[in-house]
PDB file of C-alpha atoms in Angstrom:
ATOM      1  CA  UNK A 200     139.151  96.978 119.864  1.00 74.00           C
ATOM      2  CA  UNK A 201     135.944  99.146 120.925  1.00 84.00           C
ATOM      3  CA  UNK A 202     132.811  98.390 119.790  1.00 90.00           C
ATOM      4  CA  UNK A 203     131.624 101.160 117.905  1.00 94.00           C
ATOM      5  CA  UNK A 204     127.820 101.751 117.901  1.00 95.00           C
ATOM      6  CA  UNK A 205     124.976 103.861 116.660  1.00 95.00           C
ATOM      7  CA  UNK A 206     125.363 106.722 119.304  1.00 91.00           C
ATOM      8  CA  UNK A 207     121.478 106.799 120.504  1.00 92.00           C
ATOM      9  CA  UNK A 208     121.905 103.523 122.318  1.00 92.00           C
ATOM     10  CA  UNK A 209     125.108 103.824 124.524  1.00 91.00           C
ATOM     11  CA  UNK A 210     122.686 104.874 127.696  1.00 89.00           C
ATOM     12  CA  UNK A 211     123.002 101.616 128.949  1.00 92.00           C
ATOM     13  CA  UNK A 212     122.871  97.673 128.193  1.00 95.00           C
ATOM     14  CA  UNK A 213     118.950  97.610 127.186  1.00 94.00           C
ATOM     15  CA  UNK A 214     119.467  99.870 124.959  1.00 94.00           C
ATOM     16  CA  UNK A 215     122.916  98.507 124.020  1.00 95.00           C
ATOM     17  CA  UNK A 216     121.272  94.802 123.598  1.00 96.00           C
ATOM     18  CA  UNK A 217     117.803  96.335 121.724  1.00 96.00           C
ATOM     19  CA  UNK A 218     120.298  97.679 118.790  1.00 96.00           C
ATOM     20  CA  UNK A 219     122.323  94.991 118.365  1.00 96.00           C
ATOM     21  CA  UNK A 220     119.469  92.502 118.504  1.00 96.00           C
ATOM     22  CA  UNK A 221     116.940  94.021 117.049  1.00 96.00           C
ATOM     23  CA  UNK A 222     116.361  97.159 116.110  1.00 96.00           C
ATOM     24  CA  UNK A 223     117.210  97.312 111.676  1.00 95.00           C
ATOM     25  CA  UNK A 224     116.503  93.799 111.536  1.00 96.00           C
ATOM     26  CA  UNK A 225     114.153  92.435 108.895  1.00 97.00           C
ATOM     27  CA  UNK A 226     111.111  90.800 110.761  1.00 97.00           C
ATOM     28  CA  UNK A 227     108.415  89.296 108.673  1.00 98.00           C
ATOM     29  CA  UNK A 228     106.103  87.254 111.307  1.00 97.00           C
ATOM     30  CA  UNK A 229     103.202  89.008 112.226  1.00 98.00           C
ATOM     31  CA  UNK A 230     103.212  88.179 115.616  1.00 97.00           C
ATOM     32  CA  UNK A 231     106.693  90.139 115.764  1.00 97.00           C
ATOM     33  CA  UNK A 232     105.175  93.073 113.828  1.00 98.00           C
ATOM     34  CA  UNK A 233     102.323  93.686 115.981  1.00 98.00           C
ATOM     35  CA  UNK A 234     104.329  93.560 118.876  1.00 98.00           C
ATOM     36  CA  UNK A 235     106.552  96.635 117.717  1.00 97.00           C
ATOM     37  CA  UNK A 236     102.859  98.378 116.180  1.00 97.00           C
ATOM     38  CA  UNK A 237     101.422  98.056 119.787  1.00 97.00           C
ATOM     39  CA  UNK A 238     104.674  99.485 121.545  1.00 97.00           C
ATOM     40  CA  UNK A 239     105.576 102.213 118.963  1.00 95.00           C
ATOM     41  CA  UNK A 240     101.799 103.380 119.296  1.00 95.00           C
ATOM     42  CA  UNK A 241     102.513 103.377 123.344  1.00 96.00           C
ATOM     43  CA  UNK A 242     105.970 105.440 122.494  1.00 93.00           C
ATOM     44  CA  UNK A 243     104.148 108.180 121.003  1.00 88.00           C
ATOM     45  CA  UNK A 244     105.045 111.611 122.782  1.00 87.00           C
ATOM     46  CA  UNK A 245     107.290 109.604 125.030  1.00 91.00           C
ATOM     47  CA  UNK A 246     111.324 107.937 124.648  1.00 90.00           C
ATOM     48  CA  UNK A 247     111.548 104.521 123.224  1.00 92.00           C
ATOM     49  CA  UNK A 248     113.828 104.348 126.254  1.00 93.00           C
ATOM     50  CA  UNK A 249     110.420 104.426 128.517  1.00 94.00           C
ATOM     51  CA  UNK A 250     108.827 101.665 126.238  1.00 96.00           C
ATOM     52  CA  UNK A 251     111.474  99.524 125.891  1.00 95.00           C
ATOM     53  CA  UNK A 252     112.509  99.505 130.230  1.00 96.00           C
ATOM     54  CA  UNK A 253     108.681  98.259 130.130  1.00 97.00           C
ATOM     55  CA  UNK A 254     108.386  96.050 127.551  1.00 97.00           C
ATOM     56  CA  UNK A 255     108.229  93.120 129.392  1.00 97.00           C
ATOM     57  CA  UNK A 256     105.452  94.337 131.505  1.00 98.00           C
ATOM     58  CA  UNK A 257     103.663  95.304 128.279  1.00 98.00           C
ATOM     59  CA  UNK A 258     103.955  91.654 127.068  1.00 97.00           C
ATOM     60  CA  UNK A 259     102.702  90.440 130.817  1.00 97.00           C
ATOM     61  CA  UNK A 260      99.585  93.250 130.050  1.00 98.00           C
ATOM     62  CA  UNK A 261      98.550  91.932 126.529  1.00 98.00           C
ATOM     63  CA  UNK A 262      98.874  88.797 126.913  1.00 98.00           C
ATOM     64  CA  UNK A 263     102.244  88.375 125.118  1.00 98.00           C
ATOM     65  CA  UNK A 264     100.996  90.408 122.001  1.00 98.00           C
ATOM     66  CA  UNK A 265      98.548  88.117 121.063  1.00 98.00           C
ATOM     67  CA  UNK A 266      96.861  89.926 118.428  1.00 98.00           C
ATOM     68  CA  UNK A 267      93.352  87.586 118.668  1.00 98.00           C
ATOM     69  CA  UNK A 268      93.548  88.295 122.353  1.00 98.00           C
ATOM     70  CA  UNK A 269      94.069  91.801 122.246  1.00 98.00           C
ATOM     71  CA  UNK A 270      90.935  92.230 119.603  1.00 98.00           C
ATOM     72  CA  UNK A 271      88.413  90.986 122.347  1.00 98.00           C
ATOM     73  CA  UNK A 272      89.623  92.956 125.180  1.00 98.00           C
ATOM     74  CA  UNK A 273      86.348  93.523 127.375  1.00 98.00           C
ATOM     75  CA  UNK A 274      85.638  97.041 129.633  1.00 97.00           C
ATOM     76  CA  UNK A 275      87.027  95.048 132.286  1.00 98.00           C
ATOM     77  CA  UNK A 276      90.580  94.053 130.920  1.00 98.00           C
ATOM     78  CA  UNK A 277      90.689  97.653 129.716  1.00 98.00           C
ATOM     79  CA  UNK A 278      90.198  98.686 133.113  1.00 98.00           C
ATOM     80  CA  UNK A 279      92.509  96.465 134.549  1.00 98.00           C
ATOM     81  CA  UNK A 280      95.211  97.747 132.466  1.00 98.00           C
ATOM     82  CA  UNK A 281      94.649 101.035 133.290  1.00 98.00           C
ATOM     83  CA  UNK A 282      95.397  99.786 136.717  1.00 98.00           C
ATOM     84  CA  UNK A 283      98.721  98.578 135.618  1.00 98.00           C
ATOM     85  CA  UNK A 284     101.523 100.232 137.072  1.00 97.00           C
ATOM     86  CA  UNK A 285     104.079  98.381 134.975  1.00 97.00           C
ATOM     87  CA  UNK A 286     102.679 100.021 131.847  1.00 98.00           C
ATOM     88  CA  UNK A 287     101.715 103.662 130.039  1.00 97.00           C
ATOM     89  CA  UNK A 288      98.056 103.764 131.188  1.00 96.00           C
ATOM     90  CA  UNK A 289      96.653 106.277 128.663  1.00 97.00           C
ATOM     91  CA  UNK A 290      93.066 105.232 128.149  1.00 97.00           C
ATOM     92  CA  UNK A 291      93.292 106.614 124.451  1.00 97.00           C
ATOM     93  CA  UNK A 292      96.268 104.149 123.900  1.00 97.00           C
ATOM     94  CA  UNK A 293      94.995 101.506 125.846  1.00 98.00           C
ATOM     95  CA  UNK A 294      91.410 101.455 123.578  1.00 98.00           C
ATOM     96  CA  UNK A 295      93.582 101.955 120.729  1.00 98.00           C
ATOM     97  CA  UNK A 296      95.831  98.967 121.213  1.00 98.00           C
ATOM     98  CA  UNK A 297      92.370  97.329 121.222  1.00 98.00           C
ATOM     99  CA  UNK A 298      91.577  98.736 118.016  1.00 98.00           C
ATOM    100  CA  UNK A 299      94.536  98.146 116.218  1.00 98.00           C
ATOM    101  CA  UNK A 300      94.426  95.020 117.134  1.00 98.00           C
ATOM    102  CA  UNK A 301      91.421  94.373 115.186  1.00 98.00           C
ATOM    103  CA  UNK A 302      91.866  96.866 112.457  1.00 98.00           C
ATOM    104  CA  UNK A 303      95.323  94.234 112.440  1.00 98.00           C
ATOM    105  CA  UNK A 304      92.938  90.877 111.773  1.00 98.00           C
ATOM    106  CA  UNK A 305      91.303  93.046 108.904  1.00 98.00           C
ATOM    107  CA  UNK A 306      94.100  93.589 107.149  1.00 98.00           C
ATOM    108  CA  UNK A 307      95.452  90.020 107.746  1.00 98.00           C
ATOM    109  CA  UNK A 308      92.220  88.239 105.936  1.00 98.00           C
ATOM    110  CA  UNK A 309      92.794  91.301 103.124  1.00 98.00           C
ATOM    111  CA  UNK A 310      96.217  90.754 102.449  1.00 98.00           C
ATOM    112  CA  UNK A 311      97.126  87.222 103.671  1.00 98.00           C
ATOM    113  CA  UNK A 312      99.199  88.523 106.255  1.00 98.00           C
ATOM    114  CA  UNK A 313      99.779  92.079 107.931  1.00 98.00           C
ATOM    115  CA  UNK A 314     103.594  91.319 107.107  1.00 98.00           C
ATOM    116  CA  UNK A 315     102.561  91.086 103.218  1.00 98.00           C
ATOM    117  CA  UNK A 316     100.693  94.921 103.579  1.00 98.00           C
ATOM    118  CA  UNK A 317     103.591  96.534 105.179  1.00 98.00           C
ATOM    119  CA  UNK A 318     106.081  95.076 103.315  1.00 98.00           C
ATOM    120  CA  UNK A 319     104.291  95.969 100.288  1.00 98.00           C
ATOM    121  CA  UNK A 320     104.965  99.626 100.687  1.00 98.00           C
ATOM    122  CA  UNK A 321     109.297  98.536 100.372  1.00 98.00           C
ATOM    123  CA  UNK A 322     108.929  95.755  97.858  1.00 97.00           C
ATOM    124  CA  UNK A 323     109.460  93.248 100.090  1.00 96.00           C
ATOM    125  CA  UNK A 324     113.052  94.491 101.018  1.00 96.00           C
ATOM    126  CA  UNK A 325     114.483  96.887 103.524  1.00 96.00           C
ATOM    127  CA  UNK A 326     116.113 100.551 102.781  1.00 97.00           C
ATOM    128  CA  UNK A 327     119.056 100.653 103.334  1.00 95.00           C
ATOM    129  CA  UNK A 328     120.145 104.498 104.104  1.00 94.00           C
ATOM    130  CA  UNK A 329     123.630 104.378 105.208  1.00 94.00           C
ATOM    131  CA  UNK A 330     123.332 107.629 107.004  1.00 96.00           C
ATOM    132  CA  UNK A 331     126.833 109.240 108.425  1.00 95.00           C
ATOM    133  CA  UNK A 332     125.632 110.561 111.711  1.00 95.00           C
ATOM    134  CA  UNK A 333     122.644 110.425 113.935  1.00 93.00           C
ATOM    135  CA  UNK A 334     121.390 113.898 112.489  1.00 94.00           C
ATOM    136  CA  UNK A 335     121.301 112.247 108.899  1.00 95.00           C
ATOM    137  CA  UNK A 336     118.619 109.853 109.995  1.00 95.00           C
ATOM    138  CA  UNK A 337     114.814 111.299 109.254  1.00 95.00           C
ATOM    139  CA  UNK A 338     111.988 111.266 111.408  1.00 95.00           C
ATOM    140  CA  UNK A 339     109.280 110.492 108.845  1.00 97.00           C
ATOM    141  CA  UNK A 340     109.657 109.598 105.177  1.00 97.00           C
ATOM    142  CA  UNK A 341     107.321 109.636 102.006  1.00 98.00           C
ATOM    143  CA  UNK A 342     106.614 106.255 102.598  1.00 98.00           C
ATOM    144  CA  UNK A 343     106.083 106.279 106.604  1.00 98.00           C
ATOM    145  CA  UNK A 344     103.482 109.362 105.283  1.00 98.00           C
ATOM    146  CA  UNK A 345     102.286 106.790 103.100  1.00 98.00           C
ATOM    147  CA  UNK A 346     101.479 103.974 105.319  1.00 98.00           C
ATOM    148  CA  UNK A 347     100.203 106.332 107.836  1.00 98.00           C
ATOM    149  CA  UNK A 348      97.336 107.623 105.886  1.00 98.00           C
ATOM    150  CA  UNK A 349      96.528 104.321 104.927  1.00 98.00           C
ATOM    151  CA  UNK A 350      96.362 102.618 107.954  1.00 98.00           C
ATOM    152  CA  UNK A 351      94.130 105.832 109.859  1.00 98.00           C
ATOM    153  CA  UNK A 352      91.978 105.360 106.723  1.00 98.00           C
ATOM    154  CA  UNK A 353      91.290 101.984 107.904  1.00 98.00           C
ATOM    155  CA  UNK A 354      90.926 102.718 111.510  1.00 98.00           C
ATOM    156  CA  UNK A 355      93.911 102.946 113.010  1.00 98.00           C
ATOM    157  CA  UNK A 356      95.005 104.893 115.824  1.00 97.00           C
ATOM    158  CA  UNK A 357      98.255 106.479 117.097  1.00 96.00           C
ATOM    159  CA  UNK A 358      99.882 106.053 114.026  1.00 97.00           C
ATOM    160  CA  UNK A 359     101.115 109.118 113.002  1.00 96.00           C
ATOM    161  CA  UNK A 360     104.228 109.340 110.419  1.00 97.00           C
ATOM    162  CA  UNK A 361     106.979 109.254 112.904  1.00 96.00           C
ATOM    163  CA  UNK A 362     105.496 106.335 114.735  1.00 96.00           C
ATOM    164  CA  UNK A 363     105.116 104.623 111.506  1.00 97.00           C
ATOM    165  CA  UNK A 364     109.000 105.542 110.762  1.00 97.00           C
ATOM    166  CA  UNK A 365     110.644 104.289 113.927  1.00 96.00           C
ATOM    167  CA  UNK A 366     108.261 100.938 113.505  1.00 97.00           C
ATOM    168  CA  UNK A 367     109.921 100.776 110.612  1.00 98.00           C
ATOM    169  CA  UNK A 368     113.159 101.392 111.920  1.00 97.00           C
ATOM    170  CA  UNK A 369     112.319  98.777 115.250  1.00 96.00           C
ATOM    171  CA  UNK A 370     111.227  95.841 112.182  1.00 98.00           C
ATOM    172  CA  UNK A 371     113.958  96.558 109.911  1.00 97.00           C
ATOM    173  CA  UNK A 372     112.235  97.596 106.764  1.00 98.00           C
ATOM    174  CA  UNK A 373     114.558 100.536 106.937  1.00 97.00           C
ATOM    175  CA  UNK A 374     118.374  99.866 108.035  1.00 96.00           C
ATOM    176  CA  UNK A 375     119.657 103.451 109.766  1.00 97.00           C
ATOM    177  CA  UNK A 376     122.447 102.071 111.385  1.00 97.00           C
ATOM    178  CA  UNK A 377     125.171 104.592 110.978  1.00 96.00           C
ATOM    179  CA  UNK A 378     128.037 103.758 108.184  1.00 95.00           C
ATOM    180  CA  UNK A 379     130.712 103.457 111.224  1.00 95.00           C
ATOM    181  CA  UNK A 380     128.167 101.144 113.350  1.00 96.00           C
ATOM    182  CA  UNK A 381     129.650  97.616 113.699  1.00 95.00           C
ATOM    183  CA  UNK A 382     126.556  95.673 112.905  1.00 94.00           C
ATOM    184  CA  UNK A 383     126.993  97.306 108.891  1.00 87.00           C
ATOM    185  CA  UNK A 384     130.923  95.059 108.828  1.00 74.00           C
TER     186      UNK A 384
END
């Protein structure tokens, strides 16, 4: 019996392995959580497809996602990952990463945990929108609007709406898998 999948990820086995894996599934460690903030902020104006063929590069980069790491990042680091061929090396995203990192920390001491914040915009527990067909799933939503603003209020960067959404999506605090997609039986 085929395997029947959210269409998106049939390119090819990374993608293949990403959805069934991965993407819709709750993840509440904030290790995990920055991870997918840093890479959906390098995915902006670009395919997830791009990101995720260098995602293991990016973890090489910043220093497997460590958030503390990533705060202190001198000129020189910068600078070497702009040299980075196995990465995006966009200055603005680069310095951003950097930022985020520590905007991150702030909200961490604030909240307990930067999984508590975001979570805090869903209750705690994922949507669940059982869309029919790829075109039924939205790019942005009230709430990605919502966590948006309030993260570029506190100094965020590259964080628009539709990054925020398909963060979302990539933690699982919104389940789009299509009603025939197997991981839904």
């Amino acid at each position: 019996m085929e395997t029947i999948r959210c269409g998106w990820c049939e390119k090819d086995d990374l993608y293949r392995k990403y959805h069934d894996t991965e993407w819709g599934t709750p993840v509440y460690d904030d290790e995990t959580i920055f991870e997918f903030l840093i890479l959906e902020s390098f995915q902006a104006g670009l395919s997830w497809y791009t990101i995720l063929s260098k995602r293991e590069n990016f973890r090489n980069a910043f220093d497997h996602f460590d958030y503390k790491k990533v705060a202190a990042y001198s000129d020189k680091k910068i600078e070497e990952l702009m040299n980075n061929q196995g990465i995006i090396r966009n200055r603005l995203k680069i310095l951003a990463a950097v930022t985020n990192a520590q905007r991150f920390m702030d909200i961490q001491k604030e909240f307990g945990s930067f999984s508590s914040y975001i979570w805090g915009f869903v209750d705690g527990k994922p949507i669940d929108n059982k869309p029919e067909k790829l075109s039924d799933v939205p790019a942005t939503t009230e709430i990605s609007d919502l966590i948006s603003k309030d993260l570029k209020k506190r100094g965020f960067k590259f964080v628009g709406s539709t990054v925020i959404y398909a963060h979302m999506q990539a933690t699982g605090m919104v389940n789009d898998h299509l009603k025939s997609c197997f991981i839904r039986k």
